[in-house]
XYZ file of C-alpha atoms in Angstrom:
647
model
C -9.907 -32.755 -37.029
C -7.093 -30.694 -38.663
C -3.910 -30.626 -36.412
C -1.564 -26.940 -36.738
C 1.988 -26.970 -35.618
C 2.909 -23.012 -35.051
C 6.299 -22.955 -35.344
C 6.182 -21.921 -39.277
C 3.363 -19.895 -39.476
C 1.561 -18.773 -43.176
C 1.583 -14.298 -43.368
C -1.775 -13.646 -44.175
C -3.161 -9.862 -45.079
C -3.341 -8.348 -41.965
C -6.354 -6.524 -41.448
C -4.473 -3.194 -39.030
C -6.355 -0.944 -37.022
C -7.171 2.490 -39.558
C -6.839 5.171 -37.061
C -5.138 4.404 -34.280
C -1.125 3.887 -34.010
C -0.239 0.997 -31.596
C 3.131 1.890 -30.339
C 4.753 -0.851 -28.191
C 6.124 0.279 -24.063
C 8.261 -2.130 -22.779
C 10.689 -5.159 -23.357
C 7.672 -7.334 -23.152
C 4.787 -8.068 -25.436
C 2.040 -7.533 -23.623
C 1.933 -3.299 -22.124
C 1.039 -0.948 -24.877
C -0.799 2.357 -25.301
C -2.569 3.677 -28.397
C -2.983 7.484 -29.515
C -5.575 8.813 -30.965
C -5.092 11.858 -32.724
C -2.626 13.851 -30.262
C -4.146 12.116 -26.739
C -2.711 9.045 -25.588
C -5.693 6.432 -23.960
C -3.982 3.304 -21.926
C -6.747 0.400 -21.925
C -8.536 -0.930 -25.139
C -8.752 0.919 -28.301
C -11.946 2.285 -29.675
C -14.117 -0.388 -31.695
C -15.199 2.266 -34.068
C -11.970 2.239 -35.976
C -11.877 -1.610 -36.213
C -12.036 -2.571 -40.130
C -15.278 -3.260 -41.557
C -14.709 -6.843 -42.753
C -12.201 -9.203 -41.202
C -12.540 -12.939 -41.393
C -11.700 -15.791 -38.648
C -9.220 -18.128 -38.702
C -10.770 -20.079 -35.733
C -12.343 -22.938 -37.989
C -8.899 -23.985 -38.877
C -6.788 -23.334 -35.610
C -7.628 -26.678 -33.334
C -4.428 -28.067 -32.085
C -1.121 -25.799 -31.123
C 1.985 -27.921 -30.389
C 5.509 -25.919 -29.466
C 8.670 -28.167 -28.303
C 6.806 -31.182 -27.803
C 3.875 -30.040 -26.023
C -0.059 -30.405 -27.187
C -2.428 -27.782 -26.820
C -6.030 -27.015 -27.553
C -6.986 -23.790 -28.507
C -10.065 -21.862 -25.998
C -10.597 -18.511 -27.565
C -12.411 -16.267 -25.517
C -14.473 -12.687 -26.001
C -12.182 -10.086 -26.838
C -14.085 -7.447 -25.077
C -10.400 -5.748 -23.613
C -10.786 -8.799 -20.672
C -9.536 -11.315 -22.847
C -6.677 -12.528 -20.584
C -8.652 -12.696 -17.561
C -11.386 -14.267 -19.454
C -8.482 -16.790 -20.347
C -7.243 -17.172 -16.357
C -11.463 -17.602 -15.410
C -11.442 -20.847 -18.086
C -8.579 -22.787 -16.293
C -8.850 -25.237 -13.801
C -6.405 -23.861 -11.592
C -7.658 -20.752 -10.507
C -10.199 -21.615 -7.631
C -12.926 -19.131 -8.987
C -14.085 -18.745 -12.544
C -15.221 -15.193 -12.525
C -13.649 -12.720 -14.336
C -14.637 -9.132 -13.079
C -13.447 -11.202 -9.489
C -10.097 -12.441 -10.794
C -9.211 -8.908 -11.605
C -10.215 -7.298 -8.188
C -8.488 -10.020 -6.199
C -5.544 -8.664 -7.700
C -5.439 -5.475 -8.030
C -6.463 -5.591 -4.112
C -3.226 -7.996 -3.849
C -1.160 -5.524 -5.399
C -2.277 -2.632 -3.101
C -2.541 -4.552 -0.260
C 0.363 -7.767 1.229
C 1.731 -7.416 -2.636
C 2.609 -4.059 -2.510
C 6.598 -4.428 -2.014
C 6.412 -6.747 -5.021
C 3.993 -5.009 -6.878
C 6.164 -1.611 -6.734
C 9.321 -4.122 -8.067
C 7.496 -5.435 -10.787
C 6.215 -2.130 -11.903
C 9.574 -0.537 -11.595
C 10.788 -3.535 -14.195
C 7.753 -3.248 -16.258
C 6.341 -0.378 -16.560
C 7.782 2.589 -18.522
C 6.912 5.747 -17.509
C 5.239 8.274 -20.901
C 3.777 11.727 -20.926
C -0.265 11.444 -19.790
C 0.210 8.356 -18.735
C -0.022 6.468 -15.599
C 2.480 7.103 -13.130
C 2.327 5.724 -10.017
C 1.237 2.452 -8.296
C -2.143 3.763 -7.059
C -2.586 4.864 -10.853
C -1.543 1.794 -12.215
C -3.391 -0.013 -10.769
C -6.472 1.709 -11.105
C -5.917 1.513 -14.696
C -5.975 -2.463 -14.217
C -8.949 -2.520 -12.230
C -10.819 -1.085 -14.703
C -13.082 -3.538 -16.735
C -12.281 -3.427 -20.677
C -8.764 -2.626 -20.074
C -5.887 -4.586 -22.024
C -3.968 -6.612 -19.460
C 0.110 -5.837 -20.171
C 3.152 -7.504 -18.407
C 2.420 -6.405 -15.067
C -0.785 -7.866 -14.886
C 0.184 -11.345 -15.973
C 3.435 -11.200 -13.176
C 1.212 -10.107 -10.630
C -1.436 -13.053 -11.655
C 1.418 -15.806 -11.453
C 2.247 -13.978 -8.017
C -0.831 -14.274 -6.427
C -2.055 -17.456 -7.675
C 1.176 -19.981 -7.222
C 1.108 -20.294 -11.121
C 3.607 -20.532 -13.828
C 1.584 -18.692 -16.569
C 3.457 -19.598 -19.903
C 2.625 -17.312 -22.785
C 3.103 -18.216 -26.309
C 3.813 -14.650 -28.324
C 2.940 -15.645 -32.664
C 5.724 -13.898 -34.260
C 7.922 -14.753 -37.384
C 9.699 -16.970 -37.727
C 9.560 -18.973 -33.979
C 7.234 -18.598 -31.369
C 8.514 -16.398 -28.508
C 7.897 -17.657 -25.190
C 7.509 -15.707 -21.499
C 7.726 -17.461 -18.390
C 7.045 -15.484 -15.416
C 8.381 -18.467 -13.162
C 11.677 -17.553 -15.386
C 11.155 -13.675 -14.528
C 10.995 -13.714 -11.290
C 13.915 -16.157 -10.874
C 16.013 -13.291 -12.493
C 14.929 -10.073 -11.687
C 12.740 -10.878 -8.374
C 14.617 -14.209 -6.160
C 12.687 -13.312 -3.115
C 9.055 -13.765 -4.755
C 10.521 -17.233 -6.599
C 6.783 -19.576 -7.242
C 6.730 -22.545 -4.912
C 4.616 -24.762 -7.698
C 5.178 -26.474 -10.382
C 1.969 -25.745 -11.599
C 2.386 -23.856 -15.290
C -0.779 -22.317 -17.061
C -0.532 -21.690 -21.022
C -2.174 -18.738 -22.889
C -1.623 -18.013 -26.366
C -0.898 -14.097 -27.899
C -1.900 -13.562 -31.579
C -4.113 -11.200 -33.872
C -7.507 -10.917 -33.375
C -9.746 -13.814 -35.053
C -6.237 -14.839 -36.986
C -4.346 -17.049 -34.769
C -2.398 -18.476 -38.105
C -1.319 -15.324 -38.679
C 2.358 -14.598 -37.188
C 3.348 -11.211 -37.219
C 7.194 -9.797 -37.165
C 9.463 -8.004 -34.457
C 8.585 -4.939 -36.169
C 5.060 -5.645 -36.151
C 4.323 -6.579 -32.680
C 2.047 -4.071 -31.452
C -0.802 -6.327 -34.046
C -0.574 -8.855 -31.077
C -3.677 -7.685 -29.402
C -5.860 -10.836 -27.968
C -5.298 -13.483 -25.857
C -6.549 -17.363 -25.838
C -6.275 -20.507 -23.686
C -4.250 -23.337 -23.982
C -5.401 -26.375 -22.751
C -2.765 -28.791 -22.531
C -3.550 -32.255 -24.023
C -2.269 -36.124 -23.821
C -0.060 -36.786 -27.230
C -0.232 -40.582 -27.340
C 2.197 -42.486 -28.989
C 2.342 -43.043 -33.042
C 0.195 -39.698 -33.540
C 1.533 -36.857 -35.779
C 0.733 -33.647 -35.833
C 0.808 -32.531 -39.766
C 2.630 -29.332 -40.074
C 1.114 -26.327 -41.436
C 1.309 -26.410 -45.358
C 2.955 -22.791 -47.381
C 0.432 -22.508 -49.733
C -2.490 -20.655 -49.513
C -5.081 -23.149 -50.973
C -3.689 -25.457 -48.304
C -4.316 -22.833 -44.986
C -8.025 -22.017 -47.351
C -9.309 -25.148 -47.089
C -9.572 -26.772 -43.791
C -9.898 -30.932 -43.716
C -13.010 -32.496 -42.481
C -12.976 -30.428 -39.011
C -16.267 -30.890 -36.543
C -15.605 -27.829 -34.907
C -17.994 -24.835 -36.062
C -16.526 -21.287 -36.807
C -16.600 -19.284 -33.557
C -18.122 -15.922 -33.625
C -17.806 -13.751 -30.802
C -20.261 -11.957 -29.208
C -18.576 -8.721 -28.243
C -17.264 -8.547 -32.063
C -18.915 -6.084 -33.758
C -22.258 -7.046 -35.869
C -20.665 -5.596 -39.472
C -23.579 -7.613 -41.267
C -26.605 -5.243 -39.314
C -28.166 -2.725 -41.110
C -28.795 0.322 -39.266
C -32.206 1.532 -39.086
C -33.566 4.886 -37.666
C -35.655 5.857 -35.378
C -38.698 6.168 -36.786
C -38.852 2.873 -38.354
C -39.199 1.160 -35.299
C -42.424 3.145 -34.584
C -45.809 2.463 -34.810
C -47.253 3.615 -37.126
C -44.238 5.643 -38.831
C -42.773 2.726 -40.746
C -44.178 0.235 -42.788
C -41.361 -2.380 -41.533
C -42.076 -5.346 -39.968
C -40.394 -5.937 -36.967
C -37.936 -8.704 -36.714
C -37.107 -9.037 -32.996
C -38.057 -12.903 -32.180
C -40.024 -14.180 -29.101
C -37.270 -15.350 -26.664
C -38.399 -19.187 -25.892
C -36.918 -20.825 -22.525
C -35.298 -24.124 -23.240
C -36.484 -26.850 -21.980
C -34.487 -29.075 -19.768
C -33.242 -32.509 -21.972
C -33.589 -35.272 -20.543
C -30.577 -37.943 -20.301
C -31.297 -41.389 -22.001
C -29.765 -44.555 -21.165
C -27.672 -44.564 -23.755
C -26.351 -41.227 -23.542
C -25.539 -41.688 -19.964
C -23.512 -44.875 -20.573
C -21.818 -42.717 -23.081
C -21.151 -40.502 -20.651
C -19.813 -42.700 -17.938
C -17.903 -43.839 -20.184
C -15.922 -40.835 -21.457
C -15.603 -40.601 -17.824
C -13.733 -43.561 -16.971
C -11.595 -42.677 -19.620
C -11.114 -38.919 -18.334
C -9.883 -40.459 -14.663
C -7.617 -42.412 -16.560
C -5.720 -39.321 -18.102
C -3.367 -39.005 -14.842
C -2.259 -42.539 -15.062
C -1.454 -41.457 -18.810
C -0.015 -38.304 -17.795
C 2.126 -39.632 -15.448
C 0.700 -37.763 -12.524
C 0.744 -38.788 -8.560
C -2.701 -38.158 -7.370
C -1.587 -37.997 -3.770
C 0.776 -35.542 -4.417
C -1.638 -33.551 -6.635
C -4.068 -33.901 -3.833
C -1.941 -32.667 -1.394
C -0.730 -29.866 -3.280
C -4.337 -29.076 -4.193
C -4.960 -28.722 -0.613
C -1.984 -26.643 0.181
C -2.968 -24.110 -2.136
C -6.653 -23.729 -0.933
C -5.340 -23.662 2.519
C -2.550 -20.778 1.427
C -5.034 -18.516 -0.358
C -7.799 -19.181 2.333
C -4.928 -18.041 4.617
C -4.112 -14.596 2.728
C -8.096 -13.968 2.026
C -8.449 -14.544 5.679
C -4.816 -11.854 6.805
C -6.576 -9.054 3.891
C -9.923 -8.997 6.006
C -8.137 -8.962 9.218
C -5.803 -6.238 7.899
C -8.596 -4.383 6.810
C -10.469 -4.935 10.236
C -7.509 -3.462 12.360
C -7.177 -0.262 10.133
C -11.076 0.287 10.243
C -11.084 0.031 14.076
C -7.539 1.776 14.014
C -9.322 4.775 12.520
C -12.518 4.802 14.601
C -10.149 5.335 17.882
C -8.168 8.011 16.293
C -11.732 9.796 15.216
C -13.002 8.704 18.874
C -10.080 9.709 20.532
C -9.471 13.144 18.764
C -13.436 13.945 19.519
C -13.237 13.523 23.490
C -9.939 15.436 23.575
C -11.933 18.362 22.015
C -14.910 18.034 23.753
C -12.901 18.120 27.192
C -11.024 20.840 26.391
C -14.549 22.930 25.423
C -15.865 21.708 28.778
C -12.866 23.248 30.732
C -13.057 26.399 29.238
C -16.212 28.696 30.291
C -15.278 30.872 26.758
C -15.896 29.421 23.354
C -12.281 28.873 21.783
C -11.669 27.372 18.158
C -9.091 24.947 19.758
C -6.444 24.373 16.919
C -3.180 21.975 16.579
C -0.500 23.936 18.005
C 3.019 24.134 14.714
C 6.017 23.548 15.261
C 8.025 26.781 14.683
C 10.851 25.039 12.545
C 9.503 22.738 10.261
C 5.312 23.828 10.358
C 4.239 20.222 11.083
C 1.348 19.374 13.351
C 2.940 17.968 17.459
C 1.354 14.661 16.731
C 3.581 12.538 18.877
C 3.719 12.571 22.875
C 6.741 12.425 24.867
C 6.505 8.308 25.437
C 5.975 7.899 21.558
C 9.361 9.977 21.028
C 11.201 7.618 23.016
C 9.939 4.376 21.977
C 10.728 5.601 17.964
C 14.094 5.945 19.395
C 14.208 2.292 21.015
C 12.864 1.013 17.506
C 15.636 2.471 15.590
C 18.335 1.131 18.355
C 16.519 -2.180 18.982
C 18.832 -5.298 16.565
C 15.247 -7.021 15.844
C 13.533 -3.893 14.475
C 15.606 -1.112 13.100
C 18.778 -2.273 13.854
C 20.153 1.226 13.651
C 19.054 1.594 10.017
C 17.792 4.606 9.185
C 16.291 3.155 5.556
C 14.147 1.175 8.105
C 12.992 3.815 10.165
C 12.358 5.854 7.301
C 10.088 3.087 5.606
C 8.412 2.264 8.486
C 7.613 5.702 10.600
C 8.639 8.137 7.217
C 4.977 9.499 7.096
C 5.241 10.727 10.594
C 8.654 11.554 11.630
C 11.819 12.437 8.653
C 15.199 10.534 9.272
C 16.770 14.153 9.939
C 14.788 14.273 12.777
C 15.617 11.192 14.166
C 19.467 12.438 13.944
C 19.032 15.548 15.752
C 16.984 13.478 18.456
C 20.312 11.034 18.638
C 22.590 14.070 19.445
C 24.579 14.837 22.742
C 22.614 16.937 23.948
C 19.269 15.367 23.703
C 20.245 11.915 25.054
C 19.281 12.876 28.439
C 15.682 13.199 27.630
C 14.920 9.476 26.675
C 17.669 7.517 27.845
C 15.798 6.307 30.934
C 12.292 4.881 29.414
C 14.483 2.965 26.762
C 16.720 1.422 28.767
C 13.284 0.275 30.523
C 11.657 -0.763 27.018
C 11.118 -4.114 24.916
C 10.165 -5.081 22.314
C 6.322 -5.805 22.816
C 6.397 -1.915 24.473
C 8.041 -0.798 20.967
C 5.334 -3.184 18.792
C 2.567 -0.907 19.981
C 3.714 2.280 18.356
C 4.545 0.177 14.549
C 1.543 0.506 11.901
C -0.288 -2.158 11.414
C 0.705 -2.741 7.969
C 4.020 -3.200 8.942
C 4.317 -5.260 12.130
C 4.581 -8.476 9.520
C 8.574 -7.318 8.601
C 9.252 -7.763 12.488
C 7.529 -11.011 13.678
C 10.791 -12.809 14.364
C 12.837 -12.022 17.849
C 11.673 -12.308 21.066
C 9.099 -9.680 22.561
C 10.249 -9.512 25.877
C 14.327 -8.687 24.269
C 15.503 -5.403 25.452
C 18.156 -3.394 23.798
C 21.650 -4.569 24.816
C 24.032 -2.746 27.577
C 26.733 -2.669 24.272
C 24.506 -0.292 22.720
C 23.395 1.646 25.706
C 26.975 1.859 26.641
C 27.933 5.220 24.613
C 24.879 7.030 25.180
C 24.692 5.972 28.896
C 28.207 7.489 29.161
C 27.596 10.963 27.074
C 24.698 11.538 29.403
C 26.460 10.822 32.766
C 29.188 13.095 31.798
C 26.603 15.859 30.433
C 24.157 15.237 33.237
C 25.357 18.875 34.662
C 25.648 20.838 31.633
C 22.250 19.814 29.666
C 19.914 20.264 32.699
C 17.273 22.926 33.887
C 18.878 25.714 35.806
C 16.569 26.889 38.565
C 16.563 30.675 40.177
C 16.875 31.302 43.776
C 14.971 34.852 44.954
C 15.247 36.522 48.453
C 12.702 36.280 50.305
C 11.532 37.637 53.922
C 12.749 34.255 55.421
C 16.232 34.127 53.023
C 18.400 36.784 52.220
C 20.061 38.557 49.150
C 23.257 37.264 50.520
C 22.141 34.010 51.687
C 20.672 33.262 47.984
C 23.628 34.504 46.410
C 25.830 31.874 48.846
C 23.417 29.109 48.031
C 23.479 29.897 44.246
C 27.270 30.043 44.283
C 27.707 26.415 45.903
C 24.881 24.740 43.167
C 26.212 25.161 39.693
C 22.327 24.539 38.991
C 21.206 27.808 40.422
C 21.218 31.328 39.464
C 20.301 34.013 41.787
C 18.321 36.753 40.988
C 17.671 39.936 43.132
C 14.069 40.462 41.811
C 11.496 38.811 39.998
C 10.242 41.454 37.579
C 13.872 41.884 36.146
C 16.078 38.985 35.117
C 19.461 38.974 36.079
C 20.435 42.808 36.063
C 23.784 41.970 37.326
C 24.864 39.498 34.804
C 26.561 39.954 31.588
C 25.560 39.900 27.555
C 25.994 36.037 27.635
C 24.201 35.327 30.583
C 21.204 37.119 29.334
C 21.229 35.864 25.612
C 20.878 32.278 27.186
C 18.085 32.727 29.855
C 15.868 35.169 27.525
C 13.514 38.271 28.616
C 12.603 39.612 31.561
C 9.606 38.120 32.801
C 6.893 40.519 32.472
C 3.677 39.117 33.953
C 5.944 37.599 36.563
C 2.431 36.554 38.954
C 1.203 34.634 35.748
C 4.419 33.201 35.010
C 4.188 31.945 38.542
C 1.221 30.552 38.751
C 1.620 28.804 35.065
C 5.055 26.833 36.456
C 3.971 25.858 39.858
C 0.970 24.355 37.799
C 3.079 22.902 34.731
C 5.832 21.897 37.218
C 3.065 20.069 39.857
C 1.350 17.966 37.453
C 4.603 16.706 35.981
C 6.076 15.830 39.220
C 3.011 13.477 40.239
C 3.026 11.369 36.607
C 0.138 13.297 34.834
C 1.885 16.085 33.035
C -0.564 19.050 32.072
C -1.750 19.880 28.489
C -1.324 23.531 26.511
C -4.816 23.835 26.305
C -5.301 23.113 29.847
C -2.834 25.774 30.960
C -4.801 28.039 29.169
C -7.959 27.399 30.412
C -6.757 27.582 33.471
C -5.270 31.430 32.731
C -8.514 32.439 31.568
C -10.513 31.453 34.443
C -7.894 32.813 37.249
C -7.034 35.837 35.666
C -10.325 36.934 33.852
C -11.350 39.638 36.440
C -10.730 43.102 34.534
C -10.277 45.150 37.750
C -7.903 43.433 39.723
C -5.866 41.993 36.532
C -6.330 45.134 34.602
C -3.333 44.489 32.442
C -3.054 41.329 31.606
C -6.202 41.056 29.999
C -4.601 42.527 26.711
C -2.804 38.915 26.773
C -5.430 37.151 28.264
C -8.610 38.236 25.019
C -6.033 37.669 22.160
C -5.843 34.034 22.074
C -2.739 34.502 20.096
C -0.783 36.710 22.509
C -1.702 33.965 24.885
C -0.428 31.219 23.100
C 2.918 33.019 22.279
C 3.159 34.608 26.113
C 2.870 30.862 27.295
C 5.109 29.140 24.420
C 8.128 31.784 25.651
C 7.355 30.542 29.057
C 7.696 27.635 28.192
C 11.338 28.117 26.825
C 12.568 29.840 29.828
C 11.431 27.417 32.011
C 12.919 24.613 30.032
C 9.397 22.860 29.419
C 8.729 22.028 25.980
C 4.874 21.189 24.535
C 4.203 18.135 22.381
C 0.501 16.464 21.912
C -1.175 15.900 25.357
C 1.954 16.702 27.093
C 4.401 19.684 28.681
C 7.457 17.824 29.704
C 10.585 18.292 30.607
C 12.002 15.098 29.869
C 10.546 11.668 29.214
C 9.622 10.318 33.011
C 10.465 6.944 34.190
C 6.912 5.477 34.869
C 8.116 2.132 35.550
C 10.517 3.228 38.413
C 7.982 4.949 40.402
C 6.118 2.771 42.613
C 4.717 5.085 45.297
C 1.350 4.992 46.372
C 0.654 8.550 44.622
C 1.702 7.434 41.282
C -0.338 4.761 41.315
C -3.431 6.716 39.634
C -1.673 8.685 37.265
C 0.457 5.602 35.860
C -2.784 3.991 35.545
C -4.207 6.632 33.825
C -0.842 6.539 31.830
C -1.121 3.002 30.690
């Protein structure tokens, strides 16, 4: 057996790639892109170009030693999934498939890995014209079969795994070595590798892994081997690699037998058209051969004492090695028991969004059918915009307050609005948490968080997300030295951020009566009728309390309902409201003008969203509320069924 040491290496012809132009991406080795013509491809470059003859090297390359450490050489297929053909050989992985490697992760990466796989693809990964440019597209580009494996796909290996994966780069004049256990330690502290365990590939030329290439040359570095590390006993040298060519020409006495791959291309097959394979057509003798199934050998006694043996001395190798077999054991366990552990988090992950969306669907689906069962005329019922920013009202009132207790809560946002943006960004923009935090606004949910925990704020936090905020105790409440200044600005604007209510005469109260009362309660305006609004006040008073009310019977009837509901727990919904107008007011004759309003499902929604304003009310999803109630507080017998309901 001939014994190589790579560290001087013999420059060979290099047989290059004839139309394609490899042009290296990053500070690493291993990510690269090739262009054809004017189109970039990422992945594996066509075989067509490949040269017509190229010899291997393979006969000769048997042992690899670097700094005083023995490998052997396990080439692999270089059908683009050499490297995880490379990962599926060793021992340490705890499957030895290759298409499954590569799914397990690139579902790691999009899945618990994501924060780490976004880091290491920010490091790695250099954004080009055409080219990927996102994670989603990244990745997608790994999971691809055929497709070159670059830096990020070895990190993200060593990630997943527990694995130091060494990798031995043959270039002139040393042999450059990446650790990702070394990576990480630098760039990425927080994802450090908790084992010692190290994995060795080797990077070189295709079929020439005696052939170093330079700095300048590194995009030739396009195939990846196994290094299986192996017990140098004492007294035995390794001869080094001689600088003449006769010497690297003729191997000594070697038992190993050239290694031809299968996905190579077959440059010795003549191609044939076809007609010649016809019957008939073609004088030319087949040559496909009948496939014959081996049979199975049988053992004989002297090949199995061979064999047990070879295996004695095989469970001798750790005593050799130096190894503790408990230890080894244990930390053989451990590892199982970890990825059996994430395996088991992924499903359950992917469980809770999967029944997470069939409620939403669910949900959204009885809302609509209710609302068509309320309603005697067909309506296309639609999600109400916002008038500022366009966005669908998909948060109720109780949701708006306990986003509020997450961003004030120490364990969970802490006040941070990075957090809240990371967490809830999707939903609800930073800027509107600010405006929500103002003076003015305080009064609306300062009651249901001083009320709210933790485990009350958990329920509203995606799934996908609840792991940042396991620590803390559920039942912790937000402390009275963060209530303190918004407790006080809403005491002290408790009379100026309120509803103002109107007082009319009546045959029971009158004008002057109403105008006493009004004058004692800052909280109450009188008016002298109820078609006109205020005739008696000034520019001011009328900018600030809007219109005159001009369907003032409907306007009625829609606040004593809105206002009702509210008041017992089980505040009413737009849609409701409006299904209620059309079935009170639908008579032409007696209600002979509102039914302009009343046909024109637009009108109707704009009629009732100005109500809505003037009365103070303001509509979110499943909810017109004025502010957010206190259910906990309200322990009467009559709230019992709507906080029920509410719960």
């Amino acid at each position: 057996m001939m014994r190589v040491r790579l560290k001087v290496g013999v420059f060979s012809p290099v047989h290059t790639l004839s139309c394609i132009i490899l042009t290296s991406t990053s500070v690493y080795p291993y990510e690269r892109r090739f262009q054809c013509g004017s189109e970039f491809v990422w992945g594996s470059p066509p075989l067509s170009h490949l040269p017509v003859i190229m010899s291997s090297e393979w006969a000769k390359f048997t042992i690899f030693e670097n700094e005083g450490l023995c490998f052997q050489p396990i080439d692999v297929p270089g059908d683009g999934n050499c490297f995880y053909h490379a990962l599926a050989l060793s021992p340490l992985l705890p499957t030895n498939e290759m298409l499954q490697i590569r799914e397990m992760i690139c579902q790691f990466a999009l899945g618990l890995g994501r924060f780490a796989a976004e880091d290491i693809v920010r490091l790695l990964h250099t954004f080009v014209a055409l080219g990927p440019s996102s994670l989603v597209d990244i990745i997608a580009t790994m999971r691809r079969p055929g497709s070159w494996a670059t830096n990020i796909d070895i990190v993200l290996a060593s990630l997943y795994f527990n694995v130091d994966i060494v990798c031995f780069s043959n270039l002139s004049p040393t042999i450059e070595v990446f650790r990702t256990s070394t990576f990480l330690e630098n760039h990425l502290p927080n994802y450090n590798l908790s084992s010692p365990v190290s994995l060795f590939i080797f990077h070189h030329q295709y079929l020439r892994p005696l052939s170093p290439t330079t700095e300048a040359h590194r995009h030739r570095l396009n195939h990846y081997c196994l290094l299986q590390p192996l017990v140098q006993h004492a007294g035995r040298q390794i001869a080094p690699i001689s600088n003449s060519p006769d010497a690297s020409a003729a191997p000594i006495c070697t038992t190993r037998k050239s290694f031809v791959q299968s996905s190579g291309l077959q440059w010795f097959q003549k191609p044939t058209s076809t007609a010649s394979k016809k019957k008939g057509v073609s004088k030319s003798k087949s040559r496909e051969k009948s496939v014959k199934l081996k049979k199975p050998k049988t053992m004989t006694a002297v090949a199995a004492a061979n064999h047990a043996k070879n295996l004695a001395v095989v469970m001798k190798w750790p005593n050799l090695m130096g190894i503790n077999q408990e230890e080894a054991a244990k930390h053989d366990a451990a590892r199982m028991l970890e990825l059996k552990r994430r395996k088991d988090r992924a499903d359950c992950l992917i469980n809770c969004h999967e029944f997470a969306v069939i409620e939403l669907l669910l949900s959204s689906m009885i809302d609509r059918v209710e609302a068509i069962l309320d309603d005697d005329t067909p309506v296309v019922i639609s999600k109400t915009r916002s008038r500022l920013s366009g966005r669908p009202k998909e948060q109720t009132w109780e949701m708006y307050g306990l986003m509020i207790a997450f961003h004030l809560h120490p364990n969970l946002g802490g006040g941070d609005f990075g957090v809240f943006q990371t967490v809830f960004g999707n939903t609800v923009p930073s800027e509107t948490m600010r405006s929500w935090l103002r003076k003015e606004n305080i009064y609306k949910w300062v009651d249901l968080v001083q009320v709210a925990n933790k485990e009350d704020v958990m329920r509203i936090v995606p799934e996908s997300k609840r792991f940042l905020f396991q620590k803390g105790d559920n039942s912790s409440r937000l402390s009275e030295k963060i209530l303190c200044k918004y407790v006080t600005k809403a005491s002290s604007l408790s009379s100026k951020y309120v509803q103002k209510q109107l007082v009319f005469k009546t045959a029971l109260v009158s004008a002057q009566k109403a105008a006493a009362m009004a004058k004692k309660d800052n909280m109450k305006i009188f008016s002298s009728s109820k078609r006109q609004r205020l005739p008696a006040a000034g520019v001011e008073t009328l900018k600030n309390l809007g219109r005159p009310v001009k369907y003032p019977d409907q306007a009625e009837f829609a606040e004593k309902l809105i206002r009702s509901r509210f008041d017992h727990g089980d505040p009413v919904t737009f849609e409701q409201v409006l299904s209620s107008f059309r079935r009170e007011f639908s008579c032409p004759v007696i209600f002979k003008y509102f039914q302009a309003v009343v046909q024109n499902d637009h009108c109707l929604r704009v009629w009732l969203r100005r109500l809505l304003d003037r009365i103070s009310f303001s509509e979110r999803a499943g909810t017109i509320s004025q502010k957010i109630p206190t259910w906990r507080g309200r322990q009467q017998p009559e709230y019992a069924q709507p906080l029920c309901k509410m719960k």
